[in-house]
Short mmCIF file of C-alpha atoms and ligand atoms in Angstrom, two decimals:
data_model
loop_
_atom_site.label_atom_id
_atom_site.label_comp_id
_atom_site.label_asym_id
_atom_site.label_seq_id
_atom_site.Cartn_x
_atom_site.Cartn_y
_atom_site.Cartn_z
CA MET A 1 -0.17 -39.98 19.12
CA ASP A 2 0.47 -43.65 17.39
CA GLU A 3 2.33 -41.65 15.04
CA GLY A 4 4.54 -40.22 17.73
CA LEU A 5 5.05 -43.88 19.26
CA SER A 6 6.15 -45.38 16.26
CA LYS A 7 8.55 -42.71 15.76
CA THR A 8 10.21 -42.84 19.26
CA ASP A 9 10.97 -47.07 17.96
CA ILE A 10 12.41 -45.78 15.23
CA MET A 11 15.40 -43.00 17.43
CA PHE A 12 16.27 -46.10 19.71
CA ASN A 13 17.52 -48.08 16.87
CA GLU A 14 19.21 -45.48 15.38
CA ASN A 15 23.37 -45.90 14.67
CA LEU A 16 25.28 -43.53 16.49
CA TYR A 17 27.85 -41.25 15.43
CA ALA A 18 30.62 -41.65 17.88
CA PRO A 19 33.97 -42.16 16.40
CA ILE A 20 37.29 -42.42 18.51
CA GLU A 21 40.37 -40.15 17.42
CA GLN A 22 43.64 -40.53 18.06
CA LEU A 23 44.92 -37.06 19.45
CA HIS A 24 48.70 -36.32 18.56
CA PHE A 25 50.44 -34.11 21.88
CA ASP A 26 54.11 -34.41 21.77
CA LEU A 27 53.60 -35.09 26.00
CA PHE A 28 52.29 -38.46 25.05
CA LYS A 29 54.51 -39.13 22.31
CA GLU A 30 57.35 -38.31 24.93
CA LYS A 31 55.94 -40.13 27.91
CA GLN A 32 55.23 -43.36 25.04
CA ILE A 33 51.52 -43.60 25.69
CA GLU A 34 48.43 -42.95 23.51
CA LEU A 35 45.41 -41.07 24.40
CA TYR A 36 42.28 -41.27 22.18
CA ILE A 37 38.63 -39.75 22.38
CA LYS A 38 35.64 -41.02 21.30
CA ARG A 39 32.95 -37.98 20.29
CA GLU A 40 29.76 -38.90 21.87
CA ASP A 41 29.37 -35.17 21.73
CA LEU A 42 28.49 -35.78 17.71
CA ILE A 43 25.70 -38.02 18.31
CA HIS A 44 22.89 -34.80 18.61
CA PRO A 45 24.08 -31.31 18.76
CA PHE A 46 20.87 -30.65 21.82
CA ILE A 47 20.38 -34.10 22.79
CA ALA A 48 24.50 -34.66 23.30
CA GLY A 49 26.25 -37.39 25.15
CA ASN A 50 25.91 -38.73 28.08
CA LYS A 51 22.16 -37.09 28.01
CA TRP A 52 21.18 -39.05 24.81
CA ARG A 53 22.58 -42.33 26.78
CA LYS A 54 20.85 -41.87 29.65
CA LEU A 55 17.30 -40.79 27.88
CA ASN A 56 17.42 -43.67 25.76
CA TYR A 57 16.21 -45.83 28.18
CA ILE A 58 14.78 -43.16 30.37
CA LEU A 59 12.27 -42.67 27.45
CA GLN A 60 11.62 -46.14 26.50
CA ASP A 61 10.21 -46.31 29.98
CA ALA A 62 7.98 -43.61 30.01
CA ILE A 63 6.11 -44.72 26.64
CA ALA A 64 5.97 -48.06 28.31
CA LYS A 65 4.06 -46.28 31.32
CA LYS A 66 1.79 -44.49 28.74
CA LYS A 67 3.38 -40.99 30.59
CA ARG A 68 3.63 -38.39 27.83
CA HIS A 69 4.80 -35.73 29.50
CA LEU A 70 8.48 -35.13 30.91
CA VAL A 71 9.17 -32.79 33.71
CA THR A 72 12.86 -32.60 34.89
CA PHE A 73 15.39 -30.44 36.77
CA GLY A 74 18.43 -28.38 35.99
CA GLY A 75 20.24 -25.21 36.77
CA ALA A 76 20.02 -22.21 34.32
CA PHE A 77 22.95 -23.69 31.96
CA SER A 78 22.02 -27.48 32.15
CA ASN A 79 22.60 -29.67 29.03
CA HIS A 80 20.42 -32.05 30.14
CA LEU A 81 17.23 -29.80 30.75
CA LEU A 82 18.53 -28.67 26.93
CA ALA A 83 18.59 -32.49 26.00
CA VAL A 84 15.05 -33.18 27.58
CA ALA A 85 13.35 -30.24 25.75
CA CYS A 86 15.04 -31.07 22.19
CA ALA A 87 14.32 -35.24 22.64
CA GLY A 88 10.48 -33.76 23.91
CA ALA A 89 10.02 -32.48 20.73
CA LYS A 90 11.51 -34.97 18.12
CA TYR A 91 9.85 -37.29 19.82
CA HIS A 92 6.23 -36.04 21.16
CA PHE A 93 6.51 -35.61 24.45
CA THR A 94 5.40 -32.08 26.55
CA THR A 95 8.33 -31.12 28.55
CA THR A 96 8.36 -29.38 31.99
CA GLY A 97 11.70 -27.95 33.22
CA PHE A 98 11.76 -26.94 36.91
CA VAL A 99 15.12 -24.22 36.63
CA ARG A 100 16.96 -24.11 40.06
CA GLY A 101 17.31 -20.22 41.47
CA GLU A 102 15.76 -17.16 39.99
CA GLU A 103 14.30 -16.21 36.74
CA VAL A 104 17.07 -15.42 34.01
CA ASN A 105 17.43 -15.98 30.28
CA ASN A 106 20.53 -17.10 28.68
CA HIS A 107 21.26 -18.88 25.63
CA MET A 108 20.45 -22.61 26.82
CA LEU A 109 17.62 -21.88 28.67
CA ALA A 110 16.29 -19.73 25.10
CA LEU A 111 17.31 -23.24 23.11
CA CYS A 112 14.83 -25.00 26.18
CA ARG A 113 12.12 -22.74 25.12
CA TRP A 114 12.14 -23.20 21.03
CA PHE A 115 11.99 -26.80 21.85
CA GLY A 116 8.93 -25.74 23.46
CA MET A 117 9.92 -26.51 26.82
CA HIS A 118 7.63 -24.56 29.59
CA LEU A 119 10.05 -23.35 32.23
CA ILE A 120 9.08 -23.06 35.85
CA PHE A 121 11.93 -21.51 38.33
CA VAL A 122 12.07 -22.26 41.31
CA GLU A 123 14.22 -20.62 44.73
CA ARG A 124 17.41 -22.82 45.88
CA GLU A 125 15.37 -23.93 48.95
CA ALA A 126 12.32 -25.70 47.08
CA TYR A 127 14.64 -27.01 44.51
CA ARG A 128 16.41 -29.56 47.01
CA ASP A 129 12.99 -31.60 47.35
CA LYS A 130 12.27 -32.65 44.04
CA MET A 131 9.95 -35.23 44.34
CA LYS A 132 7.71 -32.56 46.20
CA LEU A 133 7.90 -29.82 43.30
CA PHE A 134 6.83 -32.55 41.03
CA GLU A 135 4.20 -33.72 43.56
CA GLU A 136 3.10 -30.33 44.33
CA ASN A 137 2.85 -29.37 40.44
CA LEU A 138 1.87 -32.01 38.70
CA SER A 139 0.40 -34.52 40.85
CA ASP A 140 -3.10 -34.23 39.10
CA ASN A 141 -1.37 -34.72 35.72
CA ASN A 142 -1.45 -38.50 34.94
CA ASP A 143 0.72 -38.33 32.01
CA ALA A 144 3.63 -36.73 33.76
CA TYR A 145 7.13 -38.59 34.30
CA PHE A 146 9.78 -37.92 36.32
CA ILE A 147 12.79 -37.33 35.76
CA ASP A 148 15.85 -36.57 37.88
CA GLU A 149 18.22 -33.68 37.64
CA GLY A 150 21.07 -34.62 34.77
CA GLY A 151 19.00 -37.79 34.16
CA ALA A 152 20.35 -39.89 36.91
CA GLY A 153 19.08 -43.53 38.38
CA GLU A 154 19.51 -46.95 37.25
CA LEU A 155 18.07 -46.26 33.74
CA GLY A 156 20.59 -43.66 33.14
CA ALA A 157 23.27 -45.58 34.44
CA LYS A 158 22.33 -48.83 32.29
CA GLY A 159 22.18 -46.17 28.68
CA CYS A 160 25.59 -44.85 30.19
CA GLY A 161 27.46 -48.45 30.16
CA GLU A 162 26.49 -48.73 26.00
CA ILE A 163 29.52 -45.93 25.63
CA LEU A 164 31.53 -49.05 25.99
CA LYS A 165 29.57 -51.19 23.97
CA ASN A 166 31.95 -52.50 20.51
CA ILE A 167 34.96 -51.23 22.29
CA GLN A 168 37.64 -54.03 22.05
CA ASN A 169 39.92 -54.86 25.27
CA GLU A 170 42.68 -52.46 23.84
CA TYR A 171 42.68 -49.11 26.55
CA SER A 172 44.39 -49.20 29.29
CA HIS A 173 42.23 -46.72 30.89
CA VAL A 174 38.60 -44.91 30.37
CA PHE A 175 38.30 -41.22 31.09
CA CYS A 176 34.77 -39.61 32.22
CA SER A 177 34.10 -36.83 34.02
CA VAL A 178 31.97 -36.81 36.80
CA GLY A 179 28.73 -34.66 38.12
CA THR A 180 26.23 -36.69 39.53
CA GLY A 181 28.29 -39.77 38.99
CA CYS A 182 26.00 -42.17 36.73
CA THR A 183 27.81 -41.70 33.95
CA ILE A 184 30.79 -43.76 35.45
CA GLU A 185 28.61 -45.77 37.34
CA GLY A 186 27.29 -47.35 33.93
CA LEU A 187 30.55 -47.61 32.66
CA ILE A 188 31.68 -49.26 35.92
CA ALA A 189 28.66 -51.50 36.01
CA TYR A 190 28.97 -52.56 32.20
CA ALA A 191 33.10 -53.18 32.17
CA ASN A 192 32.24 -55.52 35.51
CA LYS A 193 29.71 -57.36 33.64
CA ASN A 194 32.15 -57.88 30.52
CA LYS A 195 35.01 -58.14 32.16
CA MET A 196 36.91 -55.45 30.32
CA PRO A 197 40.55 -55.30 31.80
CA THR A 198 40.62 -51.65 31.64
CA SER A 199 40.53 -49.01 34.85
CA ILE A 200 37.48 -46.34 34.46
CA GLU A 201 38.48 -43.25 35.88
CA GLY A 202 36.61 -40.64 37.05
CA VAL A 203 37.44 -37.00 36.96
CA VAL A 204 35.09 -34.85 39.79
CA VAL A 205 34.15 -31.84 38.63
CA LEU A 206 32.96 -30.19 41.71
CA LYS A 207 34.30 -29.78 45.13
CA GLY A 208 33.53 -31.84 48.43
CA GLY A 209 32.99 -35.27 46.25
CA ASP A 210 33.83 -37.77 48.89
CA PHE A 211 29.75 -38.75 48.48
CA LEU A 212 30.87 -39.37 45.09
CA GLN A 213 32.95 -41.88 46.13
CA LYS A 214 30.76 -43.48 49.17
CA GLN A 215 28.07 -43.80 46.23
CA LEU A 216 30.25 -46.14 44.20
CA GLU A 217 31.80 -47.75 47.20
CA ASP A 218 28.06 -48.76 48.26
CA ARG A 219 27.72 -50.52 44.86
CA ASN A 220 29.83 -53.08 45.92
CA PHE A 221 31.62 -52.83 42.33
CA ASN A 222 35.15 -54.29 42.15
CA GLN A 223 37.79 -51.92 43.85
CA ALA A 224 40.52 -52.72 41.57
CA ASN A 225 39.00 -51.53 38.55
CA TRP A 226 37.86 -48.04 38.95
CA ARG A 227 39.07 -44.71 40.73
CA LEU A 228 37.49 -40.86 41.22
CA HIS A 229 40.22 -38.50 40.73
CA GLN A 230 39.19 -35.56 43.32
CA GLY A 231 41.78 -33.03 42.98
CA PHE A 232 40.48 -31.52 39.42
CA HIS A 233 37.38 -29.12 40.27
CA GLU A 234 39.21 -26.44 39.33
CA GLY A 235 38.06 -24.29 42.38
CA GLY A 236 34.05 -25.80 42.26
CA TYR A 237 31.25 -26.56 39.96
CA ALA A 238 31.15 -24.62 36.91
CA LYS A 239 34.41 -22.22 38.32
CA THR A 240 37.03 -21.50 35.84
CA ASN A 241 40.54 -19.80 35.94
CA PRO A 242 42.55 -18.64 33.20
CA GLU A 243 44.92 -21.36 33.30
CA LEU A 244 41.64 -23.58 32.14
CA LEU A 245 40.54 -21.46 29.71
CA ALA A 246 43.88 -21.53 27.87
CA PHE A 247 44.10 -24.89 28.04
CA ILE A 248 40.66 -25.31 26.54
CA GLN A 249 41.97 -22.92 24.21
CA ASN A 250 45.10 -24.39 23.20
CA PHE A 251 43.38 -28.08 22.84
CA ALA A 252 40.63 -26.65 21.06
CA ALA A 253 43.52 -24.91 18.62
CA GLN A 254 45.46 -28.26 18.16
CA THR A 255 42.45 -30.75 17.53
CA GLY A 256 39.74 -28.64 16.18
CA ILE A 257 37.78 -30.35 19.09
CA LEU A 258 36.01 -28.04 21.81
CA ILE A 259 36.00 -28.75 25.36
CA ASP A 260 33.46 -27.22 27.40
CA GLN A 261 34.71 -25.52 31.17
CA VAL A 262 32.42 -27.47 33.48
CA TYR A 263 33.24 -31.08 32.66
CA GLU A 264 35.50 -32.42 29.59
CA GLY A 265 37.85 -29.19 29.92
CA LYS A 266 38.74 -30.54 33.53
CA MET A 267 38.65 -33.84 32.57
CA MET A 268 41.34 -33.30 29.81
CA LYS A 269 43.45 -31.16 31.96
CA ALA A 270 43.13 -33.82 34.59
CA ILE A 271 44.60 -36.47 31.88
CA PHE A 272 47.33 -34.33 31.12
CA THR A 273 48.50 -33.43 34.35
CA LEU A 274 48.55 -37.01 35.27
CA ALA A 275 50.79 -37.88 32.21
CA LEU A 276 53.22 -35.24 33.03
CA GLU A 277 53.49 -36.56 36.35
CA ASN A 278 53.83 -40.42 34.96
CA TYR A 279 50.92 -41.32 36.71
CA PHE A 280 50.62 -43.50 33.44
CA LYS A 281 52.64 -46.58 32.44
CA LYS A 282 54.51 -46.90 29.52
CA GLY A 283 52.67 -48.62 26.44
CA SER A 284 48.70 -47.03 28.09
CA LYS A 285 46.31 -46.95 25.98
CA ILE A 286 44.01 -43.76 27.22
CA LEU A 287 40.53 -43.46 26.23
CA ALA A 288 38.49 -39.79 26.97
CA ILE A 289 35.08 -40.17 26.75
CA HIS A 290 33.57 -36.79 25.44
CA CYS A 291 30.04 -36.30 26.58
CA GLY A 292 29.02 -33.34 24.73
CA GLY A 293 27.84 -30.28 26.79
CA THR A 294 30.07 -28.07 23.90
CA LEU A 295 26.99 -25.39 23.94
CA GLY A 296 28.30 -24.36 27.60
CA MET A 297 30.89 -22.98 26.38
CA LEU A 298 28.96 -20.17 25.02
CA GLY A 299 28.00 -19.21 28.66
CA ILE A 300 32.03 -17.42 29.09
CA VAL A 301 31.94 -15.27 25.95
CA LYS A 302 31.35 -11.94 27.41
C1 LIG B 401 25.99 -33.84 32.43
C2 LIG B 401 27.55 -34.24 32.11
C3 LIG B 401 28.44 -34.78 32.58
C4 LIG B 401 28.02 -35.29 33.99
O1 LIG B 401 27.46 -36.77 34.44
P1 LIG B 401 27.25 -37.23 35.33
O2 LIG B 401 26.52 -38.61 35.30
O3 LIG B 401 25.89 -36.58 36.08
O4 LIG B 401 28.34 -37.54 36.28
C5 LIG B 401 29.76 -34.56 32.16
N1 LIG B 401 29.99 -34.13 31.18
C6 LIG B 401 28.85 -33.45 30.59
C7 LIG B 401 29.00 -32.78 29.07
C8 LIG B 401 27.81 -33.22 30.94
O5 LIG B 401 26.62 -32.70 29.99
#
C-alpha cells in the first residue's frame, strides 16, 4: 500500500477549484446589496463541497493511524456515503457504508457500489447507535476506521473552516445550509480565530433544529458573529414543495448553477426571502457557500 500512501499525500496538497461568482438578480440590485456564491460544488463531482473539506483531515487521521478501511453511515441519498465511497476508491481505502432503512436501490447507492463500497442496510432503530453497529460488525478488524454520519466531528469542522481561507474581509454575511451543524461550526471557529468582521449565518434544513442552536452555544462561540435561521426548512428534512422546486428551477435557469432541494435550494431561497424582507442593510455583501450535493437532484426526477 505504499503507492496508495504517497498518492494520498498528493491529494491533500491539491489546489482546489472553488471560485466565487457574483449573481445578478434584480431583487439584489433594487435592495442595493450584492450576492456572491462560492462554488465548493466544483471541487469534485462525487467528493463535493463540504464533504471533501471534512474528509481532508479525516482521511489524514486514518492514514496516520494506519487504518485502510473506512466505515461510515448515511441515508439512502447520502452525499457523504458517496463522497467516502469515491475518496476510498481514489486513495486506496476499503469502504463499508451502513445505510439507514430497508434495502433499496437508487442512483446514489448505485454510484457508491460502483466505487466499490460495501453497503449494509440497517433498520432505523439499530441505525441510531452507530458505534454499536461499528463494534458489532467490525470489532475484530484492526484496519477499520469509524467516520460519523455526514463526516461530523472536530476534524470535519476543521476542514470546513478552511472554506474561508483566502477570503478577504469583504463580506458582511456568509451563508451556509445546516444539517449536522459541522460545517457552520467550522466556519464560525475559523471566523473567530481570524477576527473576520463577518456574520456567519446558517439556514437549518430540518424541523426542530433547536438542538443545533444549543450545540453551537455550548461551544462558547462569540454570540455576536453567528446566527441560525430556523424558519426555512420547508416542512422538514428532504421535504419539498412546488414553491421550492419552482424557485430552484428559476435559479438554475437564470444562473446555470444547479442547487439541490435538500440543502442549497433551501439556503438560497432563504437568502432571497430575507432580502425581500429587508433583513440586509444597504451595501451588504453576501457570500453563499454552495456545498455541492447536486446529484441528489436526480432523486426528484420522476
Ligand atoms: C452534508 C451537506 C450539508 C450539511 O452540512 P453539515 O455539516 O452536516 O451541517 C449541506 N449541504 C450539502 C450539499 C451537503 O451535502
